[in-house]
mmCIF file of C-alpha atoms in Angstrom:
data_model
loop_
_atom_site.group_PDB
_atom_site.id
_atom_site.type_symbol
_atom_site.label_atom_id
_atom_site.label_comp_id
_atom_site.label_asym_id
_atom_site.label_seq_id
_atom_site.Cartn_x
_atom_site.Cartn_y
_atom_site.Cartn_z
ATOM 1 C CA MET A 200 9.250 2.920 -56.054
ATOM 2 C CA THR A 201 8.876 1.534 -52.718
ATOM 3 C CA SER A 202 6.166 2.786 -50.789
ATOM 4 C CA PRO A 203 7.252 3.927 -46.960
ATOM 5 C CA LEU A 204 5.988 1.140 -44.357
ATOM 6 C CA PRO A 205 3.161 2.119 -42.429
ATOM 7 C CA GLU A 206 3.967 3.576 -38.820
ATOM 8 C CA SER A 207 3.468 1.162 -36.273
ATOM 9 C CA ALA A 208 1.394 1.689 -33.274
ATOM 10 C CA ILE A 209 4.362 2.147 -30.683
ATOM 11 C CA ASP A 210 6.054 4.426 -33.012
ATOM 12 C CA ARG A 211 2.867 6.590 -33.318
ATOM 13 C CA ASP A 212 2.438 6.690 -29.695
ATOM 14 C CA GLN A 213 6.014 7.707 -29.231
ATOM 15 C CA ARG A 214 5.926 10.384 -31.645
ATOM 16 C CA VAL A 215 2.398 11.597 -30.285
ATOM 17 C CA GLY A 216 4.034 11.467 -26.607
ATOM 18 C CA LEU A 217 6.871 13.831 -27.493
ATOM 19 C CA GLN A 218 4.806 16.013 -29.605
ATOM 20 C CA ARG A 219 2.729 16.489 -26.349
ATOM 21 C CA ILE A 220 5.444 17.129 -24.108
ATOM 22 C CA ARG A 221 6.941 19.933 -26.293
ATOM 23 C CA ASP A 222 3.510 21.467 -26.770
ATOM 24 C CA PHE A 223 3.233 21.499 -22.987
ATOM 25 C CA LEU A 224 6.700 23.084 -22.671
ATOM 26 C CA LYS A 225 5.955 25.902 -24.989
ATOM 27 C CA VAL A 226 2.782 27.030 -23.268
ATOM 28 C CA ARG A 227 4.547 26.962 -19.729
ATOM 29 C CA THR A 228 6.805 29.219 -18.432
ATOM 30 C CA SER A 229 9.759 28.939 -16.019
ATOM 31 C CA TYR A 230 7.573 30.268 -13.466
ATOM 32 C CA ASP A 231 5.001 27.538 -13.534
ATOM 33 C CA VAL A 232 7.800 25.125 -12.409
ATOM 34 C CA LEU A 233 8.673 26.908 -9.330
ATOM 35 C CA PRO A 234 7.113 25.685 -5.976
ATOM 36 C CA LEU A 235 4.488 28.104 -3.988
ATOM 37 C CA SER A 236 7.243 28.523 -1.574
ATOM 38 C CA PHE A 237 10.985 28.411 -1.829
ATOM 39 C CA ARG A 238 14.166 29.613 -0.783
ATOM 40 C CA LEU A 239 17.048 31.326 -2.914
ATOM 41 C CA ILE A 240 20.564 31.890 -1.767
ATOM 42 C CA ILE A 241 22.711 34.199 -3.577
ATOM 43 C CA PHE A 242 26.361 34.698 -3.370
ATOM 44 C CA ASP A 243 28.154 38.196 -3.567
ATOM 45 C CA THR A 244 31.040 37.878 -5.809
ATOM 46 C CA SER A 245 33.187 39.244 -2.915
ATOM 47 C CA LEU A 246 32.482 36.262 -0.464
ATOM 48 C CA LEU A 247 35.304 33.929 0.380
ATOM 49 C CA VAL A 248 35.281 30.639 -1.538
ATOM 50 C CA LYS A 249 35.740 28.807 2.006
ATOM 51 C CA LYS A 250 32.656 30.753 3.347
ATOM 52 C CA SER A 251 30.459 29.801 0.207
ATOM 53 C CA LEU A 252 31.587 25.936 0.574
ATOM 54 C CA THR A 253 30.217 26.357 4.498
ATOM 55 C CA ILE A 254 26.947 28.007 3.281
ATOM 56 C CA LEU A 255 26.226 25.280 0.507
ATOM 57 C CA THR A 256 26.598 22.642 2.878
ATOM 58 C CA GLN A 257 24.627 24.013 5.824
ATOM 59 C CA ASN A 258 21.694 24.516 3.327
ATOM 60 C CA GLY A 259 21.811 21.351 1.243
ATOM 61 C CA ILE A 260 22.624 23.042 -1.933
ATOM 62 C CA VAL A 261 25.100 22.118 -4.778
ATOM 63 C CA SER A 262 24.883 25.761 -6.500
ATOM 64 C CA ALA A 263 23.902 29.081 -6.240
ATOM 65 C CA PRO A 264 23.383 32.412 -8.447
ATOM 66 C CA LEU A 265 26.248 34.878 -8.133
ATOM 67 C CA TRP A 266 25.680 38.796 -7.940
ATOM 68 C CA ASP A 267 28.415 41.437 -8.480
ATOM 69 C CA SER A 268 27.247 44.142 -5.923
ATOM 70 C CA LYS A 269 29.696 46.668 -7.391
ATOM 71 C CA THR A 270 27.896 46.668 -10.676
ATOM 72 C CA SER A 271 24.543 45.457 -9.536
ATOM 73 C CA THR A 272 24.589 42.828 -12.131
ATOM 74 C CA PHE A 273 24.047 39.125 -12.338
ATOM 75 C CA GLY A 274 27.467 37.285 -12.053
ATOM 76 C CA GLY A 275 26.810 33.935 -13.371
ATOM 77 C CA LEU A 276 25.862 30.467 -11.374
ATOM 78 C CA LEU A 277 28.523 28.731 -8.944
ATOM 79 C CA THR A 278 28.223 25.196 -9.306
ATOM 80 C CA THR A 279 30.301 22.145 -8.089
ATOM 81 C CA SER A 280 32.629 22.484 -11.106
ATOM 82 C CA ASP A 281 33.967 25.820 -10.008
ATOM 83 C CA TYR A 282 35.128 23.749 -6.643
ATOM 84 C CA ILE A 283 36.696 21.257 -8.959
ATOM 85 C CA ASN A 284 38.498 23.834 -10.937
ATOM 86 C CA LEU A 285 39.739 25.311 -7.850
ATOM 87 C CA ILE A 286 40.995 21.770 -6.666
ATOM 88 C CA GLN A 287 42.773 21.430 -10.227
ATOM 89 C CA TYR A 288 44.343 24.631 -9.736
ATOM 90 C CA TYR A 289 45.650 23.435 -6.450
ATOM 91 C CA TRP A 290 47.023 20.270 -7.634
ATOM 92 C CA GLN A 291 48.772 22.192 -10.358
ATOM 93 C CA ASN A 292 50.266 24.816 -8.108
ATOM 94 C CA PRO A 293 50.651 23.168 -4.733
ATOM 95 C CA ASP A 294 52.618 26.136 -3.505
ATOM 96 C CA ALA A 295 48.778 27.998 -3.683
ATOM 97 C CA VAL A 296 47.562 25.780 -1.208
ATOM 98 C CA ASN A 297 47.833 28.269 1.792
ATOM 99 C CA ARG A 298 46.292 31.075 -0.332
ATOM 100 C CA ILE A 299 43.013 29.136 -1.321
ATOM 101 C CA ASP A 300 41.233 30.017 1.989
ATOM 102 C CA GLN A 301 41.528 33.521 0.949
ATOM 103 C CA PHE A 302 40.379 33.278 -2.583
ATOM 104 C CA LYS A 303 36.836 34.932 -3.490
ATOM 105 C CA LEU A 304 34.471 34.150 -5.590
ATOM 106 C CA ASN A 305 35.377 36.833 -8.244
ATOM 107 C CA SER A 306 38.727 35.255 -8.371
ATOM 108 C CA LEU A 307 37.409 32.039 -9.896
ATOM 109 C CA ARG A 308 37.389 33.437 -13.577
ATOM 110 C CA ASP A 309 41.563 33.926 -13.084
ATOM 111 C CA ILE A 310 41.618 30.425 -11.831
ATOM 112 C CA GLU A 311 39.585 29.105 -14.708
ATOM 113 C CA ARG A 312 41.786 30.838 -17.142
ATOM 114 C CA ALA A 313 45.071 29.641 -15.230
ATOM 115 C CA ILE A 314 44.369 25.955 -15.829
ATOM 116 C CA GLY A 315 42.387 26.388 -19.151
ATOM 117 C CA VAL A 316 38.982 25.365 -18.605
ATOM 118 C CA SER A 317 35.588 27.016 -19.466
ATOM 119 C CA PRO A 318 34.279 30.106 -17.537
ATOM 120 C CA LEU A 319 31.554 30.263 -15.018
ATOM 121 C CA GLU A 320 28.015 29.573 -16.618
ATOM 122 C CA THR A 321 26.313 32.778 -17.323
ATOM 123 C CA ALA A 322 23.348 31.593 -19.370
ATOM 124 C CA SER A 323 20.199 32.794 -17.863
ATOM 125 C CA ILE A 324 16.481 33.287 -19.139
ATOM 126 C CA HIS A 325 13.427 35.565 -18.229
ATOM 127 C CA PRO A 326 11.139 33.573 -16.057
ATOM 128 C CA LEU A 327 8.000 34.226 -18.367
ATOM 129 C CA LYS A 328 9.634 32.705 -21.475
ATOM 130 C CA PRO A 329 8.311 29.473 -22.382
ATOM 131 C CA LEU A 330 9.941 26.621 -20.574
ATOM 132 C CA TYR A 331 10.741 25.056 -23.980
ATOM 133 C CA GLU A 332 13.108 27.972 -24.559
ATOM 134 C CA ALA A 333 14.943 27.571 -21.455
ATOM 135 C CA CYS A 334 15.219 23.868 -21.995
ATOM 136 C CA ARG A 335 16.855 24.506 -25.339
ATOM 137 C CA ARG A 336 19.218 27.203 -23.644
ATOM 138 C CA MET A 337 20.346 24.671 -21.332
ATOM 139 C CA LEU A 338 21.071 22.157 -24.117
ATOM 140 C CA GLU A 339 22.951 24.746 -25.772
ATOM 141 C CA THR A 340 25.232 25.687 -23.153
ATOM 142 C CA ARG A 341 25.599 22.138 -21.507
ATOM 143 C CA ALA A 342 24.266 23.329 -18.496
ATOM 144 C CA ARG A 343 22.431 21.161 -15.860
ATOM 145 C CA ARG A 344 20.498 24.466 -14.580
ATOM 146 C CA ILE A 345 19.361 27.948 -15.473
ATOM 147 C CA PRO A 346 18.697 31.083 -13.566
ATOM 148 C CA LEU A 347 15.721 32.970 -13.945
ATOM 149 C CA VAL A 348 16.512 36.379 -14.169
ATOM 150 C CA ASP A 349 13.753 39.329 -14.418
ATOM 151 C CA ILE A 350 14.063 43.373 -14.355
ATOM 152 C CA ASP A 351 13.264 45.178 -11.537
ATOM 153 C CA ASP A 352 10.348 47.640 -12.416
ATOM 154 C CA GLU A 353 11.459 50.087 -10.349
ATOM 155 C CA THR A 354 15.107 50.243 -10.657
ATOM 156 C CA GLY A 355 15.383 48.613 -13.897
ATOM 157 C CA ARG A 356 18.203 46.233 -13.049
ATOM 158 C CA PRO A 357 18.326 42.575 -13.401
ATOM 159 C CA MET A 358 17.028 40.660 -10.351
ATOM 160 C CA VAL A 359 17.609 36.927 -9.926
ATOM 161 C CA VAL A 360 14.388 35.032 -9.161
ATOM 162 C CA SER A 361 15.347 31.265 -8.828
ATOM 163 C CA VAL A 362 17.075 28.389 -10.629
ATOM 164 C CA VAL A 363 15.536 25.824 -12.488
ATOM 165 C CA THR A 364 17.297 22.336 -12.930
ATOM 166 C CA GLN A 365 16.806 19.826 -15.440
ATOM 167 C CA TYR A 366 15.409 17.398 -12.509
ATOM 168 C CA ARG A 367 12.653 20.020 -11.687
ATOM 169 C CA ILE A 368 11.582 20.434 -15.395
ATOM 170 C CA LEU A 369 11.554 16.681 -16.199
ATOM 171 C CA LYS A 370 9.579 15.955 -12.949
ATOM 172 C CA PHE A 371 7.273 19.126 -13.955
ATOM 173 C CA VAL A 372 6.786 17.018 -17.268
ATOM 174 C CA ALA A 373 6.342 13.677 -15.528
ATOM 175 C CA VAL A 374 3.728 15.025 -12.904
ATOM 176 C CA ASN A 375 1.602 16.795 -15.763
ATOM 177 C CA VAL A 376 1.884 15.326 -18.953
ATOM 178 C CA HIS A 377 -0.193 12.241 -19.081
ATOM 179 C CA GLU A 378 1.112 11.205 -22.507
ATOM 180 C CA THR A 379 4.511 10.184 -20.794
ATOM 181 C CA GLN A 380 2.976 6.932 -20.726
ATOM 182 C CA TYR A 381 2.935 6.661 -24.477
ATOM 183 C CA LEU A 382 6.776 6.646 -24.516
ATOM 184 C CA ARG A 383 6.722 2.668 -24.677
ATOM 185 C CA LYS A 384 9.807 2.183 -26.679
ATOM 186 C CA PRO A 385 12.715 0.608 -24.715
ATOM 187 C CA LEU A 386 16.165 2.212 -24.676
ATOM 188 C CA ARG A 387 17.978 0.125 -26.886
ATOM 189 C CA HIS A 388 15.814 1.153 -29.566
ATOM 190 C CA LEU A 389 16.063 4.958 -28.818
ATOM 191 C CA LYS A 390 20.119 5.269 -28.871
ATOM 192 C CA LEU A 391 19.413 7.101 -25.768
ATOM 193 C CA GLY A 392 22.439 7.361 -23.201
ATOM 194 C CA THR A 393 26.040 6.649 -23.427
ATOM 195 C CA TYR A 394 27.051 3.070 -23.992
ATOM 196 C CA LYS A 395 30.665 3.260 -25.418
ATOM 197 C CA ASP A 396 34.076 4.517 -24.013
ATOM 198 C CA LEU A 397 32.543 4.557 -20.422
ATOM 199 C CA VAL A 398 34.671 6.098 -17.967
ATOM 200 C CA THR A 399 34.874 4.116 -14.576
ATOM 201 C CA ALA A 400 36.911 3.536 -11.362
ATOM 202 C CA ASN A 401 37.193 1.269 -8.517
ATOM 203 C CA MET A 402 37.112 1.637 -4.669
ATOM 204 C CA GLU A 403 40.857 1.875 -4.524
ATOM 205 C CA THR A 404 41.048 4.745 -7.030
ATOM 206 C CA SER A 405 42.304 7.970 -5.382
ATOM 207 C CA VAL A 406 39.816 10.740 -5.280
ATOM 208 C CA PHE A 407 42.483 13.363 -7.355
ATOM 209 C CA GLU A 408 42.511 10.835 -9.928
ATOM 210 C CA LEU A 409 38.699 10.715 -10.335
ATOM 211 C CA ILE A 410 38.750 14.315 -10.380
ATOM 212 C CA HIS A 411 40.777 14.687 -13.305
ATOM 213 C CA LYS A 412 38.555 12.295 -14.958
ATOM 214 C CA LEU A 413 35.567 14.524 -14.345
ATOM 215 C CA VAL A 414 37.318 17.485 -15.676
ATOM 216 C CA ASN A 415 38.885 15.732 -18.683
ATOM 217 C CA TYR A 416 35.846 14.057 -19.803
ATOM 218 C CA ASN A 417 33.408 16.743 -18.759
ATOM 219 C CA ILE A 418 31.265 14.457 -16.963
ATOM 220 C CA SER A 419 29.480 14.384 -13.400
ATOM 221 C CA SER A 420 29.836 11.146 -12.321
ATOM 222 C CA VAL A 421 31.787 7.984 -12.731
ATOM 223 C CA PRO A 422 30.458 4.581 -11.980
ATOM 224 C CA ILE A 423 32.557 2.370 -9.582
ATOM 225 C CA LEU A 424 33.003 -1.161 -10.460
ATOM 226 C CA ASN A 425 34.445 -4.125 -8.737
ATOM 227 C CA SER A 426 36.668 -6.736 -10.314
ATOM 228 C CA ASP A 427 33.926 -8.578 -11.930
ATOM 229 C CA GLY A 428 32.706 -5.131 -13.699
ATOM 230 C CA VAL A 429 29.561 -5.179 -11.105
ATOM 231 C CA VAL A 430 28.490 -1.788 -10.381
ATOM 232 C CA THR A 431 28.925 -1.112 -6.668
ATOM 233 C CA ASN A 432 28.608 2.780 -6.459
ATOM 234 C CA VAL A 433 28.622 5.957 -8.375
ATOM 235 C CA PHE A 434 31.091 8.758 -7.516
ATOM 236 C CA GLU A 435 29.641 12.155 -8.359
ATOM 237 C CA ALA A 436 30.961 15.473 -8.592
ATOM 238 C CA VAL A 437 28.696 16.666 -5.516
ATOM 239 C CA ASP A 438 30.835 14.290 -3.439
ATOM 240 C CA VAL A 439 33.861 16.659 -3.923
ATOM 241 C CA ILE A 440 31.708 19.328 -2.176
ATOM 242 C CA THR A 441 31.470 16.859 1.046
ATOM 243 C CA LEU A 442 35.231 16.345 1.084
ATOM 244 C CA ILE A 443 36.428 19.757 1.034
ATOM 245 C CA LYS A 444 33.515 21.418 3.113
ATOM 246 C CA GLU A 445 35.663 22.193 6.109
ATOM 247 C CA ALA A 446 38.565 23.377 3.667
ATOM 248 C CA ASN A 447 40.426 19.939 4.618
ATOM 249 C CA TYR A 448 41.940 19.284 1.175
ATOM 250 C CA ASP A 449 43.837 16.382 2.616
ATOM 251 C CA ASP A 450 40.819 14.298 2.436
ATOM 252 C CA LEU A 451 41.421 14.763 -1.819
ATOM 253 C CA ASN A 452 44.053 12.063 -0.996
ATOM 254 C CA LEU A 453 41.799 9.269 0.197
ATOM 255 C CA ASN A 454 40.543 6.645 -2.283
ATOM 256 C CA VAL A 455 37.054 6.291 -3.609
ATOM 257 C CA GLY A 456 35.912 3.705 -0.751
ATOM 258 C CA GLU A 457 37.093 5.872 1.832
ATOM 259 C CA ALA A 458 35.427 8.959 0.199
ATOM 260 C CA LEU A 459 32.055 7.639 -0.208
ATOM 261 C CA GLN A 460 31.939 6.673 3.513
ATOM 262 C CA LYS A 461 31.701 10.161 4.231
ATOM 263 C CA ARG A 462 28.708 10.923 2.066
ATOM 264 C CA PRO A 463 25.764 12.220 4.570
ATOM 265 C CA GLU A 464 23.330 9.937 5.769
ATOM 266 C CA GLU A 465 20.353 11.337 3.551
ATOM 267 C CA PHE A 466 22.155 10.673 0.267
ATOM 268 C CA PRO A 467 19.381 9.192 -1.796
ATOM 269 C CA GLY A 468 21.539 6.210 -3.428
ATOM 270 C CA ILE A 469 21.912 5.323 -7.052
ATOM 271 C CA TYR A 470 19.265 4.429 -9.531
ATOM 272 C CA THR A 471 19.598 1.704 -11.998
ATOM 273 C CA CYS A 472 17.744 0.558 -15.090
ATOM 274 C CA SER A 473 17.988 -1.827 -17.516
ATOM 275 C CA ILE A 474 18.384 -1.534 -21.363
ATOM 276 C CA ASP A 475 15.095 -2.755 -21.880
ATOM 277 C CA ASP A 476 13.331 -0.213 -19.631
ATOM 278 C CA ARG A 477 10.974 2.367 -21.527
ATOM 279 C CA LEU A 478 10.842 6.117 -21.055
ATOM 280 C CA ASP A 479 7.402 5.731 -19.615
ATOM 281 C CA THR A 480 8.970 3.957 -16.562
ATOM 282 C CA ILE A 481 11.768 6.349 -16.483
ATOM 283 C CA PHE A 482 9.347 9.365 -16.376
ATOM 284 C CA ASP A 483 7.474 7.592 -13.416
ATOM 285 C CA THR A 484 10.606 7.047 -11.268
ATOM 286 C CA ILE A 485 11.348 10.670 -11.942
ATOM 287 C CA ARG A 486 7.989 11.769 -10.685
ATOM 288 C CA LYS A 487 8.377 9.516 -7.523
ATOM 289 C CA SER A 488 12.193 10.037 -6.541
ATOM 290 C CA ARG A 489 14.887 12.681 -6.821
ATOM 291 C CA VAL A 490 17.073 11.087 -9.518
ATOM 292 C CA HIS A 491 20.021 12.795 -11.597
ATOM 293 C CA ARG A 492 21.050 9.669 -13.591
ATOM 294 C CA PHE A 493 20.429 6.168 -14.308
ATOM 295 C CA VAL A 494 23.376 3.513 -14.382
ATOM 296 C CA VAL A 495 22.174 1.040 -17.011
ATOM 297 C CA ILE A 496 23.095 -2.518 -15.997
ATOM 298 C CA ASP A 497 22.744 -6.087 -17.008
ATOM 299 C CA GLU A 498 20.939 -8.925 -15.362
ATOM 300 C CA ASP A 499 24.079 -9.591 -13.387
ATOM 301 C CA SER A 500 24.424 -5.665 -12.297
ATOM 302 C CA ARG A 501 27.275 -5.389 -14.867
ATOM 303 C CA LEU A 502 27.932 -1.859 -16.222
ATOM 304 C CA VAL A 503 25.834 -1.185 -19.765
ATOM 305 C CA GLY A 504 25.925 2.360 -20.021
ATOM 306 C CA VAL A 505 24.895 5.632 -18.157
ATOM 307 C CA LEU A 506 21.661 7.653 -18.793
ATOM 308 C CA THR A 507 21.615 11.303 -17.705
ATOM 309 C CA LEU A 508 19.028 13.751 -17.322
ATOM 310 C CA SER A 509 20.720 15.950 -20.075
ATOM 311 C CA ASP A 510 20.163 12.691 -22.361
ATOM 312 C CA ILE A 511 16.616 12.609 -21.747
ATOM 313 C CA LEU A 512 15.896 16.163 -22.148
ATOM 314 C CA GLU A 513 17.846 16.329 -25.380
ATOM 315 C CA TYR A 514 15.756 13.273 -26.693
ATOM 316 C CA ILE A 515 12.233 14.734 -25.689
ATOM 317 C CA LEU A 516 13.041 17.986 -27.360
ATOM 318 C CA LEU A 517 14.979 17.260 -30.662
ATOM 319 C CA GLU A 518 14.104 13.394 -31.358
ATOM 320 C CA GLY A 519 12.417 13.542 -34.946
ATOM 321 C CA GLU A 520 12.264 17.324 -34.761
ATOM 322 C CA GLY A 521 13.111 17.781 -38.472
ATOM 323 C CA ASP A 522 9.786 15.761 -39.042
ATOM 324 C CA ASP A 523 7.535 18.380 -37.006
ATOM 325 C CA SER A 524 5.499 20.699 -39.053
#
């Protein structure tokens, strides 16, 4: 019988680093992630979709919890995906474009049923539950953010406290867990990210076509390549909000190049990495910058893959979990 090979120093550090992160997530709560001062915007489900778009863009946010004032209950989480579903509905039912401005948020479920897509995100978690549980809940539901819902002591009714995103959680880890520096194995050895069957587009691709890709492949971004396969930009689901914020659906007929010119000046740009970058440097970037994904490129800036925050969160929670005691 062959004896197992001894654990290498880099493998040991990687295992210890992951365990320290999990231990940290299990003793901290979602409350701990929240800043000392923050603003929460909640939409009533009777609000017009058009007005919700205006409020989102005016406040620089891309999602909001929903509240049903008739039943005094949490109504789910409104995200960019819901507006994209509305666009899909408009594309399938062009005669309905004149009625879109009259749609209310509580009609989104009817629209989702009509086009056969997943309903509004309704997952939530109590803010005093371990952060680890919030992360697992997000992975189970494929959500990129999760509302924190408490119970009001006086009324006994649900109360939305805030919304925690994958980015905020990973930044919290990057700032507070020194052992992220132990994660020194390169991406190429971690099987971390997507490197096959990548969905791409070019500057001439129509926005409508790109929206169909976002929906059909259940993705939140599409790398934009030139004729040589070099990454020149990334079209993100949130870019759709910019195009329809004035309820001007004609802008959906633009091509990608024209649409990206309408991005706000404060757009942070795209973040890239190589297949030889390590998770410790990835966490360092997350600690310093507001990142939602990394485009993996080679030395000639050609597309190699895409690394999302969901990929990172899944790795730090599940990698080698069966070996944990």
